[in-house]
mmCIF file of C-alpha atoms in Angstrom:
data_model
loop_
_atom_site.group_PDB
_atom_site.id
_atom_site.type_symbol
_atom_site.label_atom_id
_atom_site.label_comp_id
_atom_site.label_asym_id
_atom_site.label_seq_id
_atom_site.Cartn_x
_atom_site.Cartn_y
_atom_site.Cartn_z
ATOM 1 C CA CYS A 1 -0.272 -0.108 0.054
ATOM 2 C CA LEU A 2 2.792 2.278 0.943
ATOM 3 C CA THR A 3 4.707 1.480 -2.361
ATOM 4 C CA ALA A 4 1.600 1.958 -4.765
ATOM 5 C CA PRO A 5 2.394 4.415 -7.468
ATOM 6 C CA PHE A 6 -0.326 6.303 -6.218
ATOM 7 C CA MET A 7 0.996 7.014 -3.021
ATOM 8 C CA LEU A 8 4.486 7.969 -4.209
ATOM 9 C CA VAL A 9 3.246 10.633 -6.457
ATOM 10 C CA ASN A 10 1.599 12.157 -3.812
ATOM 11 C CA MET A 11 4.254 12.425 -2.250
ATOM 12 C CA HIS A 12 6.643 13.775 -4.349
ATOM 13 C CA VAL A 13 4.754 15.155 -6.699
ATOM 14 C CA ARG A 14 1.365 16.035 -5.347
ATOM 15 C CA TYR A 15 2.980 16.877 -2.283
ATOM 16 C CA GLN A 16 0.202 15.598 -0.057
ATOM 17 C CA MET A 17 1.574 14.616 2.845
ATOM 18 C CA GLN A 18 -1.712 14.728 4.444
ATOM 19 C CA GLU A 19 -2.878 12.260 2.530
ATOM 20 C CA CYS A 20 -0.438 10.051 2.953
ATOM 21 C CA LEU A 21 -0.330 10.139 6.814
ATOM 22 C CA SER A 22 -3.754 9.331 6.374
ATOM 23 C CA ALA A 23 -3.551 6.101 3.920
ATOM 24 C CA GLY A 24 -0.490 5.120 6.382
ATOM 25 C CA LEU A 25 -2.810 5.126 9.162
ATOM 26 C CA LEU A 26 -5.528 3.687 7.853
ATOM 27 C CA PRO A 27 -4.629 0.357 7.679
ATOM 28 C CA LEU A 28 -3.943 0.766 11.441
ATOM 29 C CA ALA A 29 -7.444 2.087 12.152
ATOM 30 C CA VAL A 30 -8.928 -0.631 9.959
ATOM 31 C CA TYR A 31 -7.293 -3.279 11.983
ATOM 32 C CA CYS A 32 -8.150 -1.659 15.873
ATOM 33 C CA LEU A 33 -11.547 -1.521 14.657
ATOM 34 C CA ILE A 34 -12.052 -5.022 13.577
ATOM 35 C CA ARG A 35 -10.192 -6.190 16.465
ATOM 36 C CA CYS A 36 -12.726 -3.753 18.698
ATOM 37 C CA PHE A 37 -15.669 -5.147 16.865
ATOM 38 C CA VAL A 38 -14.823 -9.480 16.966
ATOM 39 C CA ALA A 39 -12.859 -9.550 19.763
ATOM 40 C CA GLY A 40 -13.849 -7.068 22.677
ATOM 41 C CA ARG A 41 -14.207 -3.905 24.410
ATOM 42 C CA LEU A 42 -9.918 -4.267 25.047
ATOM 43 C CA PHE A 43 -9.342 -2.399 21.588
ATOM 44 C CA ILE A 44 -12.090 0.072 21.633
ATOM 45 C CA VAL A 45 -9.671 3.019 22.835
ATOM 46 C CA TRP A 46 -6.667 1.754 20.073
ATOM 47 C CA ALA A 47 -9.775 2.015 17.367
ATOM 48 C CA ALA A 48 -10.661 5.407 18.969
ATOM 49 C CA LEU A 49 -6.687 6.555 19.050
ATOM 50 C CA ALA A 50 -6.393 5.329 15.510
ATOM 51 C CA TRP A 51 -9.431 6.975 14.160
ATOM 52 C CA SER A 52 -8.905 9.820 15.346
ATOM 53 C CA ALA A 53 -5.524 10.016 14.057
ATOM 54 C CA VAL A 54 -6.914 10.036 10.413
ATOM 55 C CA LEU A 55 -9.227 12.198 11.352
ATOM 56 C CA HIS A 56 -7.033 14.780 11.753
ATOM 57 C CA THR A 57 -4.411 13.959 8.998
ATOM 58 C CA TYR A 58 -7.589 13.868 6.276
ATOM 59 C CA GLY A 59 -11.232 14.117 6.878
ATOM 60 C CA LEU A 60 -12.105 12.496 3.776
ATOM 61 C CA THR A 61 -10.029 9.573 4.137
ATOM 62 C CA PHE A 62 -11.660 9.077 7.511
ATOM 63 C CA LEU A 63 -15.335 8.958 6.285
ATOM 64 C CA TRP A 64 -14.800 6.842 3.050
ATOM 65 C CA GLY A 65 -12.547 4.665 5.215
ATOM 66 C CA GLY A 66 -15.407 4.778 7.681
ATOM 67 C CA LEU A 67 -17.872 3.640 5.079
ATOM 68 C CA PHE A 68 -15.985 1.156 3.286
ATOM 69 C CA THR A 69 -14.738 -0.595 7.333
ATOM 70 C CA GLY A 70 -19.177 -0.356 8.339
ATOM 71 C CA ALA A 71 -19.899 -1.786 5.049
ATOM 72 C CA LEU A 72 -17.689 -4.841 5.705
ATOM 73 C CA PHE A 73 -19.023 -5.034 8.997
ATOM 74 C CA CYS A 74 -22.560 -5.302 7.459
ATOM 75 C CA THR A 75 -21.432 -8.456 5.665
ATOM 76 C CA TRP A 76 -20.216 -9.978 8.992
ATOM 77 C CA SER A 77 -23.819 -9.043 10.649
ATOM 78 C CA ASN A 78 -27.335 -11.008 11.368
ATOM 79 C CA LEU A 79 -29.942 -10.872 13.966
ATOM 80 C CA LYS A 80 -27.987 -12.220 17.270
ATOM 81 C CA ILE A 81 -27.417 -10.716 20.327
ATOM 82 C CA LYS A 82 -23.803 -10.578 19.752
ATOM 83 C CA THR A 83 -23.786 -8.657 16.584
ATOM 84 C CA TRP A 84 -25.487 -6.024 18.235
ATOM 85 C CA PHE A 85 -23.446 -5.752 20.978
ATOM 86 C CA ARG A 86 -20.655 -5.566 18.263
ATOM 87 C CA TRP A 87 -21.952 -2.656 16.701
ATOM 88 C CA ARG A 88 -21.880 -0.901 19.932
ATOM 89 C CA ARG A 89 -18.384 -1.593 20.388
ATOM 90 C CA ALA A 90 -17.778 0.226 17.064
ATOM 91 C CA ILE A 91 -19.877 2.523 17.304
ATOM 92 C CA VAL A 92 -18.319 3.793 20.621
ATOM 93 C CA ALA A 93 -14.886 3.059 19.228
ATOM 94 C CA GLY A 94 -15.784 5.755 16.450
ATOM 95 C CA ALA A 95 -17.838 7.931 18.779
ATOM 96 C CA ILE A 96 -14.503 8.478 20.923
ATOM 97 C CA GLY A 97 -12.663 9.391 18.181
ATOM 98 C CA LEU A 98 -14.820 11.892 17.282
ATOM 99 C CA LEU A 99 -14.621 13.322 20.559
ATOM 100 C CA LEU A 100 -10.708 13.613 20.617
ATOM 101 C CA SER A 101 -10.650 15.479 16.955
ATOM 102 C CA ALA A 102 -13.651 17.618 18.574
ATOM 103 C CA TRP A 103 -10.791 20.654 19.625
ATOM 104 C CA TYR A 104 -9.713 21.073 16.398
ATOM 105 C CA PHE A 105 -13.138 20.733 14.272
ATOM 106 C CA ALA A 106 -15.598 22.200 16.993
ATOM 107 C CA PRO A 107 -14.680 25.768 16.335
ATOM 108 C CA ILE A 108 -14.046 25.325 13.029
ATOM 109 C CA ALA A 109 -17.597 24.191 12.882
ATOM 110 C CA ILE A 110 -19.268 26.796 15.119
ATOM 111 C CA TRP A 111 -16.605 29.545 13.801
ATOM 112 C CA SER A 112 -17.094 28.748 9.946
ATOM 113 C CA LYS A 113 -20.697 30.516 9.732
ATOM 114 C CA TYR A 114 -18.628 34.109 10.465
ATOM 115 C CA LEU A 115 -16.380 33.904 7.609
ATOM 116 C CA GLU A 116 -16.502 34.379 3.983
ATOM 117 C CA PHE A 117 -15.221 31.996 1.051
ATOM 118 C CA GLU A 118 -14.846 32.707 -2.045
ATOM 119 C CA MET A 119 -14.077 29.744 -4.034
ATOM 120 C CA PRO A 120 -11.702 29.932 -7.362
ATOM 121 C CA LYS A 121 -13.192 30.210 -10.343
ATOM 122 C CA ASN A 122 -11.112 26.737 -11.783
ATOM 123 C CA THR A 123 -12.489 25.126 -8.943
ATOM 124 C CA LEU A 124 -12.420 21.478 -9.207
ATOM 125 C CA THR A 125 -15.191 19.009 -8.209
ATOM 126 C CA PRO A 126 -16.733 15.525 -9.341
ATOM 127 C CA LEU A 127 -19.371 17.000 -10.990
ATOM 128 C CA SER A 128 -17.652 20.071 -12.639
ATOM 129 C CA PHE A 129 -14.787 18.011 -14.465
ATOM 130 C CA ASP A 130 -14.259 14.489 -15.066
ATOM 131 C CA LEU A 131 -10.967 13.542 -12.889
ATOM 132 C CA SER A 132 -11.665 10.061 -13.026
ATOM 133 C CA PRO A 133 -8.611 8.600 -13.982
ATOM 134 C CA PRO A 134 -9.020 6.509 -17.556
ATOM 135 C CA LEU A 135 -8.517 2.652 -17.136
ATOM 136 C CA SER A 136 -5.725 3.020 -19.255
ATOM 137 C CA TYR A 137 -3.724 5.246 -16.785
ATOM 138 C CA ILE A 138 -4.818 2.665 -13.404
ATOM 139 C CA LEU A 139 -3.451 -0.431 -15.789
ATOM 140 C CA ALA A 140 -0.166 1.257 -17.021
ATOM 141 C CA PRO A 141 3.088 -0.108 -16.078
ATOM 142 C CA LEU A 142 4.819 3.276 -16.460
ATOM 143 C CA PRO A 143 3.603 6.862 -15.898
ATOM 144 C CA MET A 144 1.530 7.897 -18.619
ATOM 145 C CA PRO A 145 1.313 11.371 -19.805
ATOM 146 C CA GLN A 146 -0.820 14.418 -18.471
ATOM 147 C CA MET A 147 -4.464 13.740 -18.547
ATOM 148 C CA SER A 148 -5.764 17.488 -18.231
ATOM 149 C CA PRO A 149 -4.390 20.885 -18.296
ATOM 150 C CA GLY A 150 -2.550 21.836 -15.099
ATOM 151 C CA MET A 151 -2.298 18.196 -13.961
ATOM 152 C CA PRO A 152 1.893 17.272 -13.982
ATOM 153 C CA LEU A 153 3.764 15.795 -16.883
ATOM 154 C CA PHE A 154 3.557 12.159 -15.529
ATOM 155 C CA PHE A 155 0.834 12.213 -13.383
ATOM 156 C CA SER A 156 0.676 8.154 -12.337
ATOM 157 C CA TYR A 157 -2.953 7.060 -11.236
ATOM 158 C CA ARG A 158 -2.079 3.816 -10.348
ATOM 159 C CA ILE A 159 -2.792 1.213 -8.241
ATOM 160 C CA GLY A 160 -0.054 -0.887 -9.176
ATOM 161 C CA TRP A 161 0.793 -4.192 -10.806
ATOM 162 C CA PRO A 162 1.177 -6.357 -7.703
ATOM 163 C CA VAL A 163 -2.052 -5.505 -6.432
ATOM 164 C CA PHE A 164 -3.768 -6.659 -9.651
ATOM 165 C CA PHE A 165 -1.913 -9.935 -9.858
ATOM 166 C CA ALA A 166 -3.151 -10.232 -5.789
ATOM 167 C CA VAL A 167 -7.037 -10.407 -7.127
ATOM 168 C CA ALA A 168 -6.275 -12.664 -9.856
ATOM 169 C CA VAL A 169 -4.643 -14.982 -7.350
ATOM 170 C CA VAL A 170 -7.797 -14.446 -5.571
ATOM 171 C CA ILE A 171 -10.121 -14.527 -8.135
ATOM 172 C CA ALA A 172 -9.041 -17.655 -9.385
ATOM 173 C CA SER A 173 -8.714 -19.423 -5.835
ATOM 174 C CA LEU A 174 -12.213 -19.016 -5.799
ATOM 175 C CA PHE A 175 -13.056 -21.118 -9.207
ATOM 176 C CA THR A 176 -10.219 -23.355 -8.995
ATOM 177 C CA GLY A 177 -8.836 -26.151 -6.785
ATOM 178 C CA MET A 178 -6.501 -23.618 -5.165
ATOM 179 C CA ARG A 179 -9.927 -22.597 -3.037
ATOM 180 C CA GLN A 180 -9.589 -22.740 0.509
ATOM 181 C CA ARG A 181 -12.624 -24.464 2.230
ATOM 182 C CA SER A 182 -12.545 -22.380 5.123
ATOM 183 C CA ILE A 183 -14.492 -19.044 6.242
ATOM 184 C CA TYR A 184 -11.581 -17.219 4.725
ATOM 185 C CA SER A 185 -13.329 -17.998 1.309
ATOM 186 C CA LYS A 186 -16.244 -16.087 2.446
ATOM 187 C CA ASN A 187 -14.165 -12.702 3.771
ATOM 188 C CA MET A 188 -12.236 -12.685 0.320
ATOM 189 C CA LEU A 189 -15.489 -12.805 -1.700
ATOM 190 C CA ARG A 190 -16.206 -9.532 0.871
ATOM 191 C CA LEU A 191 -13.366 -8.029 0.019
ATOM 192 C CA LEU A 192 -13.052 -8.270 -3.532
ATOM 193 C CA ALA A 193 -17.177 -6.980 -3.797
ATOM 194 C CA LEU A 194 -15.397 -3.873 -1.663
ATOM 195 C CA PHE A 195 -12.238 -3.484 -3.839
ATOM 196 C CA GLY A 196 -14.651 -3.841 -6.873
ATOM 197 C CA VAL A 197 -16.794 -0.786 -5.739
ATOM 198 C CA ALA A 198 -13.971 1.311 -4.289
ATOM 199 C CA PHE A 199 -12.207 0.939 -7.656
ATOM 200 C CA PHE A 200 -15.546 1.552 -9.478
ATOM 201 C CA LEU A 201 -16.247 5.085 -7.875
ATOM 202 C CA ALA A 202 -12.391 5.890 -8.610
ATOM 203 C CA TRP A 203 -12.613 4.890 -12.295
ATOM 204 C CA THR A 204 -16.014 5.486 -13.123
ATOM 205 C CA PRO A 205 -16.544 7.033 -16.535
ATOM 206 C CA PHE A 206 -20.047 8.306 -15.749
ATOM 207 C CA PRO A 207 -18.801 11.537 -13.795
ATOM 208 C CA GLN A 208 -22.769 12.419 -13.626
ATOM 209 C CA PHE A 209 -23.068 9.458 -10.866
ATOM 210 C CA TRP A 210 -21.741 11.734 -8.533
ATOM 211 C CA ALA A 211 -24.410 14.050 -8.736
ATOM 212 C CA TYR A 212 -26.697 11.466 -7.165
ATOM 213 C CA MET A 213 -24.395 10.941 -4.190
ATOM 214 C CA PRO A 214 -25.219 12.891 -0.550
ATOM 215 C CA GLY A 215 -23.291 16.184 -0.541
ATOM 216 C CA ALA A 216 -20.384 15.358 1.852
ATOM 217 C CA LEU A 217 -19.361 12.617 -0.332
ATOM 218 C CA GLN A 218 -19.199 15.235 -3.463
ATOM 219 C CA LYS A 219 -16.267 16.917 -1.854
ATOM 220 C CA VAL A 220 -13.832 14.021 -2.732
ATOM 221 C CA LEU A 221 -12.140 13.828 -6.357
ATOM 222 C CA PRO A 222 -12.292 10.322 -7.591
ATOM 223 C CA PHE A 223 -8.977 9.693 -7.820
ATOM 224 C CA ARG A 224 -8.434 10.290 -4.449
ATOM 225 C CA LEU A 225 -10.621 6.908 -3.415
ATOM 226 C CA LEU A 226 -7.761 5.099 -5.333
ATOM 227 C CA ILE A 227 -6.429 4.883 -1.535
ATOM 228 C CA HIS A 228 -9.065 2.949 -0.677
ATOM 229 C CA ALA A 229 -8.219 0.333 -3.426
ATOM 230 C CA MET A 230 -5.132 0.211 -2.228
ATOM 231 C CA TRP A 231 -5.222 -0.690 1.584
ATOM 232 C CA LEU A 232 -8.319 -3.214 0.255
ATOM 233 C CA GLY A 233 -5.792 -4.814 -2.472
ATOM 234 C CA ALA A 234 -2.935 -4.976 0.359
ATOM 235 C CA VAL A 235 -5.455 -7.248 2.337
ATOM 236 C CA LEU A 236 -6.148 -9.225 -0.649
ATOM 237 C CA ALA A 237 -2.378 -9.554 -1.555
ATOM 238 C CA ALA A 238 -2.071 -10.986 2.224
ATOM 239 C CA CYS A 239 -4.666 -13.695 1.435
ATOM 240 C CA ALA A 240 -2.901 -14.145 -1.991
ATOM 241 C CA MET A 241 0.361 -14.893 -0.124
ATOM 242 C CA GLY A 242 -1.546 -17.261 2.168
ATOM 243 C CA ILE A 243 -2.919 -19.098 -1.191
ATOM 244 C CA LEU A 244 0.487 -19.562 -3.336
ATOM 245 C CA PHE A 245 2.602 -20.363 0.295
ATOM 246 C CA ARG A 246 0.653 -23.122 1.991
ATOM 247 C CA SER A 247 3.745 -24.456 3.666
ATOM 248 C CA GLY A 248 5.011 -20.934 4.705
ATOM 249 C CA ILE A 249 6.715 -18.166 3.394
ATOM 250 C CA LYS A 250 10.615 -18.952 3.163
ATOM 251 C CA SER A 251 13.425 -16.237 3.088
ATOM 252 C CA ALA A 252 13.942 -16.620 -0.465
ATOM 253 C CA HIS A 253 10.223 -15.598 -0.894
ATOM 254 C CA VAL A 254 10.925 -12.375 1.265
ATOM 255 C CA VAL A 255 13.953 -11.211 -0.849
ATOM 256 C CA VAL A 256 12.523 -11.746 -4.244
ATOM 257 C CA GLY A 257 9.534 -9.891 -2.832
ATOM 258 C CA LEU A 258 10.938 -6.701 -1.219
ATOM 259 C CA PHE A 259 13.010 -6.704 -4.444
ATOM 260 C CA LEU A 260 10.104 -6.603 -6.586
ATOM 261 C CA VAL A 261 8.266 -4.237 -4.782
ATOM 262 C CA GLY A 262 11.391 -2.022 -4.403
ATOM 263 C CA TRP A 263 11.707 -2.591 -8.783
ATOM 264 C CA LEU A 264 8.154 -1.288 -9.337
ATOM 265 C CA GLY A 265 7.732 1.171 -6.810
ATOM 266 C CA ALA A 266 10.781 2.979 -8.567
ATOM 267 C CA THR A 267 9.206 2.998 -11.678
ATOM 268 C CA ALA A 268 6.363 4.559 -10.373
ATOM 269 C CA LEU A 269 7.722 8.365 -11.123
#
């Protein structure tokens, strides 16, 4: 996730360090919230701290990360009493995270009505300009020329081939003899579905699709949703490694994997 081409471009081309920090913290926040949802109250504080850190760095990552994590929890839910207790723990953790961030956001919410903002005439939104990266850009092995005026010359809207390879391995495992007869097969299907949603939202060839989204969700530029496709793809990569290396990962595998990740990351710019 941290070596994905889009992440490196955020650091070295767009200089969006707050977006990079939030993307780095998001997997930790998701992990803590899943542990809070499944394991018990011990992780409520850790989940609250992690999500508060994400919110302090980039609010849209917090918003969309919460939506995708909540969607994952919905696929795990049923009408049993135990499920309601799980949801209560997750909601309490999220509420504490919001309260921890209130010192920063509450003054903004209270005093913003006394301020006047003049938006630039060339302000970009999902509805005023098509900023959904073309599929050829996302799948390209190397950076592509600029997509539109005002964008850097070699702007790289790419998740990275390792993620797509991992997705292909997981899909193949669900329809071939590699399939694992366990609860993980259902979880891989859930992760694939969420990855598909994140990928579609980032790439959608229908810009007017955003007109039907709630106002708060319209403020994100589509290509920024590649962050969520990246972390979901990273989880699928872990599933793919479990499928390919059932007997265990040896030191040689680690060395080769690090070399490939470094080589692919070096071609991101």
